[in-house]
Coordinates of C-alpha atoms and ligand atoms in Angstrom, one line a residue:
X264 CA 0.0 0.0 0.0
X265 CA 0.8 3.8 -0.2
X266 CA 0.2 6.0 2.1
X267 CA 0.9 9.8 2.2
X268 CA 1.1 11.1 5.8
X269 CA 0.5 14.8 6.0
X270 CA 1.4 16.5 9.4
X271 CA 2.3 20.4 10.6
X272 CA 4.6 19.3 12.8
X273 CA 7.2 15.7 13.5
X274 CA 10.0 14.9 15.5
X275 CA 12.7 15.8 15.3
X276 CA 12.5 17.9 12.4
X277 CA 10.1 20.6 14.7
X278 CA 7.8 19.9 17.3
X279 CA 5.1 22.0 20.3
X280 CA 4.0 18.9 21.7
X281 CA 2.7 14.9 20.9
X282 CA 1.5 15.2 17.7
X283 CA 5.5 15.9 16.7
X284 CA 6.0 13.0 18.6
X285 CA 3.3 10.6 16.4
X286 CA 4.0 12.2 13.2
X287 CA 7.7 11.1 13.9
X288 CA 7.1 7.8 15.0
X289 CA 3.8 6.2 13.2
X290 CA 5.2 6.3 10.1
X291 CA 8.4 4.9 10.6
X292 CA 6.5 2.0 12.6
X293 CA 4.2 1.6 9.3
X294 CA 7.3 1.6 7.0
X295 CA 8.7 -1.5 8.9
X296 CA 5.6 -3.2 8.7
X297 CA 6.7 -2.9 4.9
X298 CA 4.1 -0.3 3.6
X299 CA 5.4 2.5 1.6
X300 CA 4.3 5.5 3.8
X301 CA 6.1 8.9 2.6
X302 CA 5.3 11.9 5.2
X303 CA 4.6 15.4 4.4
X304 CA 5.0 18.5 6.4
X305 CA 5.5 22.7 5.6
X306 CA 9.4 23.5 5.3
X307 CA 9.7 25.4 8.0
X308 CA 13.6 26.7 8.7
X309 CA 14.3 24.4 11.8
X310 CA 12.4 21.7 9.2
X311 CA 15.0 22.1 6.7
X312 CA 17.7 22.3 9.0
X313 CA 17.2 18.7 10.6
X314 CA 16.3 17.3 7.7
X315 CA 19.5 17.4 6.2
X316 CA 20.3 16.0 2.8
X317 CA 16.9 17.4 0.1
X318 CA 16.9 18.0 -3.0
X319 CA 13.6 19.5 -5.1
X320 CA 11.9 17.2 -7.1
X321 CA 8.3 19.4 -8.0
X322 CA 7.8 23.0 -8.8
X323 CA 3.9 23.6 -7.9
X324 CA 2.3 26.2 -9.1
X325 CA -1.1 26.7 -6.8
X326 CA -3.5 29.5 -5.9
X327 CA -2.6 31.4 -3.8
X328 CA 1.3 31.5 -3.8
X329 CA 2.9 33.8 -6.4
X330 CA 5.7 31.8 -6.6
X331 CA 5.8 28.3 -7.9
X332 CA 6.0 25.8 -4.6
X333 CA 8.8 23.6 -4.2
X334 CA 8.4 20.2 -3.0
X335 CA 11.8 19.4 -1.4
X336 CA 12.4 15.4 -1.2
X337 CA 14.7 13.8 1.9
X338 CA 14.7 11.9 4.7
X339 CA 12.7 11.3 7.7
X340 CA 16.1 11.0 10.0
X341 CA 16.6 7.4 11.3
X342 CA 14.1 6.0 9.1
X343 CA 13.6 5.0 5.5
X344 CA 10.6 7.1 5.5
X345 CA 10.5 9.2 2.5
X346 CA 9.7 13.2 3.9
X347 CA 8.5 15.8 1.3
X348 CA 8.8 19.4 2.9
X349 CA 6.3 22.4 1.4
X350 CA 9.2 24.9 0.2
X351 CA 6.6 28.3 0.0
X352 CA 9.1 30.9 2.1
X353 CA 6.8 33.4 1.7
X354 CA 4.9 31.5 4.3
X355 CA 6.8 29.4 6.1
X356 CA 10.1 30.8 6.8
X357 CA 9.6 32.4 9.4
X358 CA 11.1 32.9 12.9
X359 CA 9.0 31.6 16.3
X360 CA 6.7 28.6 16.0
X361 CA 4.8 26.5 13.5
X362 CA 1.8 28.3 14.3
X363 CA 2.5 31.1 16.0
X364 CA 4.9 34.3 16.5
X365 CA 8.2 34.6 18.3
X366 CA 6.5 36.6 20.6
X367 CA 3.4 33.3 20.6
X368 CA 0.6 34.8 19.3
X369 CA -1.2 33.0 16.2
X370 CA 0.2 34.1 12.4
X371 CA -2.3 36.4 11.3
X372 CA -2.6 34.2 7.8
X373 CA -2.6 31.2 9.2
X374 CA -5.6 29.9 6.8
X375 CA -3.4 31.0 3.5
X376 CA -0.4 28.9 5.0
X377 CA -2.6 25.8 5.9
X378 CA -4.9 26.3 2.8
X379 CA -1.3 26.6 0.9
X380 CA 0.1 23.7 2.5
X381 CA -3.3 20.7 1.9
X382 CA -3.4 21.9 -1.7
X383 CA 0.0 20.9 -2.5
X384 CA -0.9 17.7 -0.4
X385 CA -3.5 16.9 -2.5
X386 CA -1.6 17.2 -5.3
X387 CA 1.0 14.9 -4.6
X388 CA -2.4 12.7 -2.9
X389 CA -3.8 13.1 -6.5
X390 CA -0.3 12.0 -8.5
X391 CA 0.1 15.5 -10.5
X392 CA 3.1 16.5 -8.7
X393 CA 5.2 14.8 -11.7
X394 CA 6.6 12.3 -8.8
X395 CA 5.0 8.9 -10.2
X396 CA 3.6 8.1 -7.2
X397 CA -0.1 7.7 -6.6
X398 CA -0.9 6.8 -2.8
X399 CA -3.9 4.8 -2.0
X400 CA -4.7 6.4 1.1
X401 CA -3.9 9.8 2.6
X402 CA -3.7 10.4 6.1
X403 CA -4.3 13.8 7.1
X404 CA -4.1 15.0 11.3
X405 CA -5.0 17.9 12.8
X406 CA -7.1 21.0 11.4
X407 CA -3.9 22.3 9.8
X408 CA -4.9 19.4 7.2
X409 CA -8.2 19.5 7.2
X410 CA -8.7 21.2 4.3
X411 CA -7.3 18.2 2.3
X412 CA -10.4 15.5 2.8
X413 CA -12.6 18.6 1.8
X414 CA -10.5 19.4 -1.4
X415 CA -10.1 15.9 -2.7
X416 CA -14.1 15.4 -1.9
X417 CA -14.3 17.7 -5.4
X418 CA -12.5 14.6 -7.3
X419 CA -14.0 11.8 -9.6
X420 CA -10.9 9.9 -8.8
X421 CA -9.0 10.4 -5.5
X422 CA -7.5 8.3 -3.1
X423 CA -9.3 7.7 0.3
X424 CA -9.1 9.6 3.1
X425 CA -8.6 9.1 7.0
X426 CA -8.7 12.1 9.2
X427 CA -6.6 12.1 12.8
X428 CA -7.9 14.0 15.6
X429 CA -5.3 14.4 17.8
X430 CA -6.9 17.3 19.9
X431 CA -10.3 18.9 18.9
X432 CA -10.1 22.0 21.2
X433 CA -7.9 23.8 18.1
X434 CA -10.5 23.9 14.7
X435 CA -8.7 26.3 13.1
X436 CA -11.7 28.7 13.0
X437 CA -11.2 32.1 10.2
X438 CA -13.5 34.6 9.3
X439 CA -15.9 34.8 6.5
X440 CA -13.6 36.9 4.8
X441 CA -11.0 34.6 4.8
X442 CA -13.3 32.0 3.5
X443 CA -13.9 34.5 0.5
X444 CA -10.0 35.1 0.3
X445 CA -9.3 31.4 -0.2
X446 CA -11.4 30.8 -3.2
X447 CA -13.0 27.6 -1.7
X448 CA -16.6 26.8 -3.3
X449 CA -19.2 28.7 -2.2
X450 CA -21.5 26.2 -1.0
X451 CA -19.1 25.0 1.8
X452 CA -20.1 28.0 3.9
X453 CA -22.7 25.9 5.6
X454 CA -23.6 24.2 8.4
X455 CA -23.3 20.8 6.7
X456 CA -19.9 21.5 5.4
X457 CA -17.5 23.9 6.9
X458 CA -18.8 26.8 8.4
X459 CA -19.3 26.7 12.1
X460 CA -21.2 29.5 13.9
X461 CA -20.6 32.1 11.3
X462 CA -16.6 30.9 10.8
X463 CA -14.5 29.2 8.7
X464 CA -13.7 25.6 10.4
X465 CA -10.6 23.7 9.1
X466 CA -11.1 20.8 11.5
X467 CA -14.5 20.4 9.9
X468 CA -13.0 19.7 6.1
X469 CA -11.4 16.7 8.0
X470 CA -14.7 16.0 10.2
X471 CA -17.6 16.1 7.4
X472 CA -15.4 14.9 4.2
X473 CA -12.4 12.1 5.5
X474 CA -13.8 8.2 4.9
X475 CA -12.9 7.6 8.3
X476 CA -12.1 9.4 11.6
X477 CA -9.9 8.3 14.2
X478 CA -8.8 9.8 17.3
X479 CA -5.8 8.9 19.5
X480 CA -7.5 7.1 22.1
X481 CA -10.6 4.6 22.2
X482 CA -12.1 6.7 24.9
X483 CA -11.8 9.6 23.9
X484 CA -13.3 8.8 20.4
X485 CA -16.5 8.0 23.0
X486 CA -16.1 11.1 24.8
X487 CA -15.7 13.8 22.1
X488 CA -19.6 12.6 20.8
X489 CA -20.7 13.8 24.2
X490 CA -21.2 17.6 24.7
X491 CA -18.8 18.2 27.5
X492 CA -15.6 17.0 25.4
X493 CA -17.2 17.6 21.9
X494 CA -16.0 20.9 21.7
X495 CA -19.7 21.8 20.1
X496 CA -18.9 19.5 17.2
X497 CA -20.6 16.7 19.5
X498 CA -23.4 16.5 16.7
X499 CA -21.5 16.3 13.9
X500 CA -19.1 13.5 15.3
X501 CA -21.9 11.6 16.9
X502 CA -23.7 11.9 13.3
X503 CA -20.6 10.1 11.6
X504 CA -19.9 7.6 14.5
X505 CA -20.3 4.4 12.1
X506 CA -16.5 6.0 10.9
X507 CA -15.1 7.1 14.0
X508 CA -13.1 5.1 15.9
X509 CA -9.8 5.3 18.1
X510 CA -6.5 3.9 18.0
X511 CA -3.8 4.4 21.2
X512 CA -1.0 6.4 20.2
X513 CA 2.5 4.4 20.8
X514 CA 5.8 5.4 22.1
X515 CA 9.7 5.3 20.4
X516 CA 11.1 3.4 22.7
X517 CA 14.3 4.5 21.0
X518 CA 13.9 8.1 22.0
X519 CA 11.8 7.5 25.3
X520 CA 14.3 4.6 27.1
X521 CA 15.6 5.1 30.0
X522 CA 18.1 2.2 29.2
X523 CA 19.4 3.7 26.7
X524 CA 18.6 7.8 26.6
X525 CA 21.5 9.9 25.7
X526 CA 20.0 12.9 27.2
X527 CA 20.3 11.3 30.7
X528 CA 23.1 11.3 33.0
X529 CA 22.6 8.1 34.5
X530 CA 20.5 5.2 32.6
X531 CA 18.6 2.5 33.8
X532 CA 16.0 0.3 33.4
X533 CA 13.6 -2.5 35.2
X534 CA 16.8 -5.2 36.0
X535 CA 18.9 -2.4 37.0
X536 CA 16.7 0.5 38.1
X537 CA 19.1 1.7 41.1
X538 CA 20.5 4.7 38.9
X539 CA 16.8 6.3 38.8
X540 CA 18.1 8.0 42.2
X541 CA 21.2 9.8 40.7
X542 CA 18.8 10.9 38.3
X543 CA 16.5 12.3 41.0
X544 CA 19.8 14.1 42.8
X545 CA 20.7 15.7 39.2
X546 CA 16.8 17.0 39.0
X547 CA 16.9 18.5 42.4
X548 CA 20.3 20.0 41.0
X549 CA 19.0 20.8 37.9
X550 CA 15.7 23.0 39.8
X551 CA 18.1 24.3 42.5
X552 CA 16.1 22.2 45.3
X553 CA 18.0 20.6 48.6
X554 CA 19.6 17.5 47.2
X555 CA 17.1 15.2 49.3
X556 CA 16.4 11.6 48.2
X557 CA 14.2 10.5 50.8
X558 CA 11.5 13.1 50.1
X559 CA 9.4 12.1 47.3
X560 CA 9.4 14.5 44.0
X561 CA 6.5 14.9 41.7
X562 CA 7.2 16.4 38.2
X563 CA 5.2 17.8 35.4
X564 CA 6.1 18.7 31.9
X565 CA 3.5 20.5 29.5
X566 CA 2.1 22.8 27.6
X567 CA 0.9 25.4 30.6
X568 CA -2.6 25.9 29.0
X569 CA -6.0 24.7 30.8
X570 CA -6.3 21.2 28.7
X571 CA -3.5 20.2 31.3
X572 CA -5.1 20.9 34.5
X573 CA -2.0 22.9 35.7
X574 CA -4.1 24.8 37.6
X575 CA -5.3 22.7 40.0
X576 CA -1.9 22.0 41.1
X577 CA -1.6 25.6 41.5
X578 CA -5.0 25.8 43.7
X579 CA -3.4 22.9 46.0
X580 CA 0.1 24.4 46.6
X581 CA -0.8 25.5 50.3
X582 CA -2.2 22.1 50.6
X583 CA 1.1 20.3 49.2
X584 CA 3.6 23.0 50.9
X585 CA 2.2 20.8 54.2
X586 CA 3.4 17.6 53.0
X587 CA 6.6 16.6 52.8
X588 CA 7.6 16.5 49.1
X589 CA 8.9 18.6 46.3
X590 CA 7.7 19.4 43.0
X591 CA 9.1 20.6 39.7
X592 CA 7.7 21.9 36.6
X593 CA 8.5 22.2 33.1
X594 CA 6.4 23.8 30.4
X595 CA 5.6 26.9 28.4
X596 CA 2.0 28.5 27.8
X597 CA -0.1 31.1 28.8
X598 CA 1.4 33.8 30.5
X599 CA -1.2 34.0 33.2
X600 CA -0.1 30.3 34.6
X601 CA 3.5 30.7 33.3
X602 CA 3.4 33.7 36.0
X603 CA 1.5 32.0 38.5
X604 CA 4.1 29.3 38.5
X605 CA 7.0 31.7 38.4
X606 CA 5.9 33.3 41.5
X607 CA 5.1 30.0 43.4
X608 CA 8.6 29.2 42.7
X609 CA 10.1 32.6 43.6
X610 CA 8.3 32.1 47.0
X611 CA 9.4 28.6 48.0
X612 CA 12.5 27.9 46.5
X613 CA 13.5 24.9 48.6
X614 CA 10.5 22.8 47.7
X615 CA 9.1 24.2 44.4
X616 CA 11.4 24.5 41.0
X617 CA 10.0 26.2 38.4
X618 CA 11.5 26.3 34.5
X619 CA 9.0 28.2 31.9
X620 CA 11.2 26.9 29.2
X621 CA 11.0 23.9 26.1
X622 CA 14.1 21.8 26.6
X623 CA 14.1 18.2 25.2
X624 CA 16.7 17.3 27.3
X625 CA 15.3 18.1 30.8
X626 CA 12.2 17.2 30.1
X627 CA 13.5 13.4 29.8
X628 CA 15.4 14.4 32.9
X629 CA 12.3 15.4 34.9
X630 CA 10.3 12.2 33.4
X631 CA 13.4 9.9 35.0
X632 CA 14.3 12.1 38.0
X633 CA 10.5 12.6 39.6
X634 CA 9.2 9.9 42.1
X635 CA 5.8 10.4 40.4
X636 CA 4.5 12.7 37.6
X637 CA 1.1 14.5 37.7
X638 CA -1.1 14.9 34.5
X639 CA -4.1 16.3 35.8
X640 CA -5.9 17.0 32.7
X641 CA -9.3 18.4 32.2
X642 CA -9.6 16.1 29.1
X643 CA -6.7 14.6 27.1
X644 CA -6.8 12.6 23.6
X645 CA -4.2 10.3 24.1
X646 CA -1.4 12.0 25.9
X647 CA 2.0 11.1 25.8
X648 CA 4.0 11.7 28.7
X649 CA 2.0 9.2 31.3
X650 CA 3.3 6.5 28.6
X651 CA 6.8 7.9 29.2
X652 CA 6.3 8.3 32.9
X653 CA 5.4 4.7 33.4
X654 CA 8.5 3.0 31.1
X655 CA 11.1 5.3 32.9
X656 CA 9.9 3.8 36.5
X657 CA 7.9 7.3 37.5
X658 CA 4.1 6.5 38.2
X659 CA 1.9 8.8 36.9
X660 CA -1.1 10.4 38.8
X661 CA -3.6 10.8 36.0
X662 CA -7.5 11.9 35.8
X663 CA -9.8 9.6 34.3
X664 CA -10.1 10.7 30.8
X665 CA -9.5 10.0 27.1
X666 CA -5.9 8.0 26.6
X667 CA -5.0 8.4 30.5
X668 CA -8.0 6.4 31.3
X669 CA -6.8 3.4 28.7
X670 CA -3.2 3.7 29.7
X671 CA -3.1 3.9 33.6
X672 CA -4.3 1.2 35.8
X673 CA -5.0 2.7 39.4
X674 CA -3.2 1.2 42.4
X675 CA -5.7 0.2 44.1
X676 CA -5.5 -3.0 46.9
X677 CA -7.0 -5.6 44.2
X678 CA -4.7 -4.2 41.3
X679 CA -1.5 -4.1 44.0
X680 CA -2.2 -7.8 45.2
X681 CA -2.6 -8.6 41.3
X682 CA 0.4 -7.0 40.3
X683 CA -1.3 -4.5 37.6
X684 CA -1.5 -1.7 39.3
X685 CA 0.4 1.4 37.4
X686 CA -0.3 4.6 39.0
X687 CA -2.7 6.6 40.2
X688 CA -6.2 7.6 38.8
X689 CA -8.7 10.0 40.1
X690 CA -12.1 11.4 38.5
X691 CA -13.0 14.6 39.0
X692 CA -11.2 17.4 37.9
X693 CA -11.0 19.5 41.4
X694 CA -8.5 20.3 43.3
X695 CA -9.8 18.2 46.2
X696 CA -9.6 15.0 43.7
X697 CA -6.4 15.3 42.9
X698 CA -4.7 16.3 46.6
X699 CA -6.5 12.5 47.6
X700 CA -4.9 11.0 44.8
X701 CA -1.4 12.3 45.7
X702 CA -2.1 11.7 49.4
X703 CA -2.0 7.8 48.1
X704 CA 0.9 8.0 46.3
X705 CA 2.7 9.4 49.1
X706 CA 1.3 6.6 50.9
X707 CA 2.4 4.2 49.1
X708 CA 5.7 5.8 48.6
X709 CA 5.9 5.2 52.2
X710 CA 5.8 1.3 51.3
X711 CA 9.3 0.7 49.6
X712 CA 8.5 -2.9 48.3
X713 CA 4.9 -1.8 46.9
X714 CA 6.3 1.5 45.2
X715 CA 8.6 -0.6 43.8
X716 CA 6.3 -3.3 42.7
X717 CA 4.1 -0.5 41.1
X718 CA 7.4 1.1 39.7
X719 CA 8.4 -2.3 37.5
X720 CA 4.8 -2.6 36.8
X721 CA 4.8 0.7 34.7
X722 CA 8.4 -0.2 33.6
X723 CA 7.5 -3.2 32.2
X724 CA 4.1 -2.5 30.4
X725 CA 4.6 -2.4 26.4
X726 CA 2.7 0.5 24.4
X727 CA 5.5 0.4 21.7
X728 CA 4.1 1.6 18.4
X729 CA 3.6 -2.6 16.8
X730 CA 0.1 -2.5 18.3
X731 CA -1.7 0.6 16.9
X732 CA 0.8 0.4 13.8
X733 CA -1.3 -2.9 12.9
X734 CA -4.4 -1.3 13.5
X735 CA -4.0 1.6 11.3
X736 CA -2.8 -0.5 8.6
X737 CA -5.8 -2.6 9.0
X738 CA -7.7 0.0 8.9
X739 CA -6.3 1.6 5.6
X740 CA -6.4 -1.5 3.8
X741 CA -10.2 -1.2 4.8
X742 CA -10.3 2.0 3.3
X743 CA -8.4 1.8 0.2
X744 CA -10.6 -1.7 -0.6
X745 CA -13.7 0.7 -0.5
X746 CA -12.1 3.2 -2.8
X747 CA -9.2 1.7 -5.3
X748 CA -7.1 4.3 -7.2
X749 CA -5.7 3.6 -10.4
X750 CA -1.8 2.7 -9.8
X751 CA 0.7 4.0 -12.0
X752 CA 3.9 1.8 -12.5
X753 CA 6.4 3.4 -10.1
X754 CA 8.9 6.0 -12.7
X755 CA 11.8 8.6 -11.9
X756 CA 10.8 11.9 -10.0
X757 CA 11.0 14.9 -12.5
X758 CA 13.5 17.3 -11.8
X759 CA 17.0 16.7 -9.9
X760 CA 18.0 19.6 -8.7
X761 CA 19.7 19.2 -5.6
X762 CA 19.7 21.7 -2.7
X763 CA 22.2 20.5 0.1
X764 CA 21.7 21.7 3.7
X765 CA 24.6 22.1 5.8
X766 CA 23.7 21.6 9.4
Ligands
ADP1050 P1 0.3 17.5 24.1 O1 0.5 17.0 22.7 O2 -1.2 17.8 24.4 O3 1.1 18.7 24.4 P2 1.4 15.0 25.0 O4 1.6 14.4 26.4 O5 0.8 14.1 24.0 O6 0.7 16.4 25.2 O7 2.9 15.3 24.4 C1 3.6 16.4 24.9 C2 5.0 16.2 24.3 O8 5.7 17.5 24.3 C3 5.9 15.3 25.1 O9 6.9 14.7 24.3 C4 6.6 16.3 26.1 O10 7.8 15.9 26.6 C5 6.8 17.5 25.1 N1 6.8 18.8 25.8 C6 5.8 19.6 26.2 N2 6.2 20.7 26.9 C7 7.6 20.6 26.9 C8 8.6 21.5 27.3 N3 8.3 22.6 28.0 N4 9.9 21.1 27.1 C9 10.2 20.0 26.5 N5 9.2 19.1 26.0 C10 8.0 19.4 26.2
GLC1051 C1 -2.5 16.2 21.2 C2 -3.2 15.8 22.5 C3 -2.4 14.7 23.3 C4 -1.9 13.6 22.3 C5 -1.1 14.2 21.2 C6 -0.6 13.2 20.2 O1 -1.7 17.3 21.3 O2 -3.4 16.9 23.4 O3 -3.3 14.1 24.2 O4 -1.1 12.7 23.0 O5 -2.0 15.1 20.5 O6 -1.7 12.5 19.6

């Protein structure tokens, strides 16, 4: 099969958070289960720069970009996944983010750079990008692709489609103007197709025209048909539940190993799990906390925004300032909690360390050096770092929601005595939930052959990628069965010229 994997974001080209982290992974996973899956992102500067060797192989001329797009051809790095990068500098070379401005706030043409970047998708999708390649399925995530379901809807022959939801609280949403700017058809300004209260919706091209939905966790492809988690697309998703379904992200275990991470200072793993404690001595280090190894550290690293439920740690701190313990956080995001943290910090030096920073490297340190790590989230698709928190020996506290609830098993007395037991897993999100979750950790903390027992648990527990890799291939040869494209007889790319980057 072929399959063209279109993402705004994968590791380690550029990444904000875990859809970086599937978009980097997936594929590769598909490509050893011996599919030829080729991924496609926007060549953004940092993009380019990891990418290394790319040459152009396309020269796209598309509305909406006075200058021919390039399609740049490489590398996925450790792989043999096949990467095209969108060349449009007008729109993507930019300083600050994917999406947004050094300074964080959205690009103000955000809906030309997306609408830019799924029509050249769909032209490689539709084989008239002079590659000689015609996939059978395209697999589009996120609202920054959204508009590539929609677009390929208008064609006699396409190939199918399956749209990932990897977190519906971000649609994408423009004004009618910029509906009118981007020259889609008329008749998609409405409620069946992609307006949504008087806006332009991205995520709805992905929603209303994809074959198939999936979302990154089984319950939360229940949840979001339900009007507290639906994000007021409840209807819409409820409406095409015969092709929504959801698949648990995996993890790269050979970027998230303990055994093995380069960016640690001391590895270890479930035989040999000892060294986790010089790991814990370089965090305190690290946040500028008494080097203490008796007193049990929780961590957090995230994106400081609501989703994560950072705020409720912040309404217990008098509570947790009680207890003996320390806590550390990681994360960028609004400036309201980002300050909020930075004062809590400022305030209590020796038991709180604050870091309003993205680093790679300490958050690996925080997910090996914390006794336990919180994810308190108001609703979360899949989530990724519980997965790493349980292989690096760190049990997470999670709410009961989307992939925390399929991933965590709680430690209660049945699951202890039957040696399944994984963390820590409250349900409502209050403040008052989450301190009597904690309260049992540090309970059981107090129990060194139980913590342990729940520690190798986690340790041992396999959510590497072979799993949901199967299922999504099942699931495209589902989809490309219902909708056969003609092939074309693989041929040579078009044009050769080759555009080294030196890193
Ligand atoms: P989300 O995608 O909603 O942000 P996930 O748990 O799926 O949440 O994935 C988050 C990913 O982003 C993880 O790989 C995590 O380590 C990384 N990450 C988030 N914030 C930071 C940060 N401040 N520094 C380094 N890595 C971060
Ligand atoms: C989103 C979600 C997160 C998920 C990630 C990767 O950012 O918020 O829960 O793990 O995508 O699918």
């Amino acid at each position: 099969m072929n399959i063209l994997f279109a993402a705004s974001e994968a590791h380690p080209l550029v990444k904000t958070g875990g859809l970086a982290d599937v978009a980097g992974s997936l594929p590769r996973a598909i490509r050893n289960s011996r599919q030829e899956i080729r991924l496609i992102l926007p060549a953004y500067p940092p993009a380019i720069k990891h990418a290394g060797r790319l040459k152009v192989v396309a020269e796209l001329p598309l509305p909406g970009a006075a200058a021919p797009v390039r399609l740049l051809q490489g590398q996925l790095p450790h792989s043999r996944v096949t990467l095209y990068l969108v060349d449009a500098p007008a729109y993507f070379d930019r300083p600050g983010g994917p999406y947004s401005t050094p300074e964080g706030n959205d690009w103000p043409d955000n809906a030309e750079r997306f609408a830019l970047f799924a029509r050249a998708v769909c032209r490689v999708a539709l084989n008239r990008a002079g590659l000689a390649w015609q996939p059978d399925v395209v697999h589009c995530n996120d609202w920054q692709t959204g508009l590539v379901p929609a677009l390929l809807s208008l064609e006699a022959t396409r190939p199918a489609t399956l749209f990932t939801i990897h977190n519906l609280a971000y649609q994408g949403l423009f004004d009618h103007d910029r509906f009118r700017s981007l020259q889609l058809p008329e008749d998609w300004w409405s409620m069946e197709k992609l307006e949504y209260h008087q806006q332009l919706s991205f995520i709805k091209g992905g929603l209303v025209f994809a074959d198939h939905i999936t979302t990154v966790s089984p319950t939360y492809a229940r949840e979001i048909r339900t009007p507290q988690f639906g994000c007021g697309l409840e209807g819409l998703l409820e409406h095409r539940r015969q092709h929504l379904s959801g698949i648990l992200n995996g993890v790269d275990y050979r970027v998230w190993n303990p055994g093995q991470d380069a960016l640690l200072p001391y590895t270890y793993n479930a035989h040999r799990p000892a060294a986790k404690q010089n790991n814990k001595a370089e965090l305190q280090k690290a946040f500028g906390l008494p080097v203490q190894s008796e007193r049990m550290l929780f961590g957090h690293v995230g994106r400081l925004v609501e989703q994560k439920g950072i705020d409720l740690i912040l309404q217990l701190l008098p509570e947790l300032l009680q207890r003996r313990l320390q806590l550390v956080i990681l994360g960028t995001g609004q400036p309201a909690l980002e300050e909020a943290l930075r004062a809590a910090g400022r305030k209590h030096p020796d038991r709180i360390g604050i870091r309003i920073d993205y680093d790679e490297a300490l958050a690996h340190l925080v997910e090996a050096g914390a006794d336990s790590f919180l994810m308190p989230s108001r609703f979360e698709p899949c989530g990724l770092n519980q997965l790493y928190s349980l292989r690096y020996g760190t049990p997470p506290i999670v709410r009961r929601t989307g992939g925390l609830a399929d991933s965590v098993v709680d430690a209660s007395e049945e699951a202890l005595a039957r040696h399944t037991a994984s963390g820590f897993v409250f349900t409502d999100a209050s403040a008052a939930d989450l301190l009597q979750a904690i309260d049992r950790a540090l309970a059981l903390y107090a129990r060194p052959a139980a913590w342990k027992q729940l520690m190798l648990t986690g340790m041992r527990a396999d959510f590497s990628w072979t799993r949901s890799a199967a299922a999504y291939i099942d699931l495209y040869t589902r989809l490309s069965d219902l909708r056969p494209v003609a092939r074309t007889r693989p041929g040579k790319t078009s044009s050769t010229d080759t555009l080294t980057v030196s890193n």
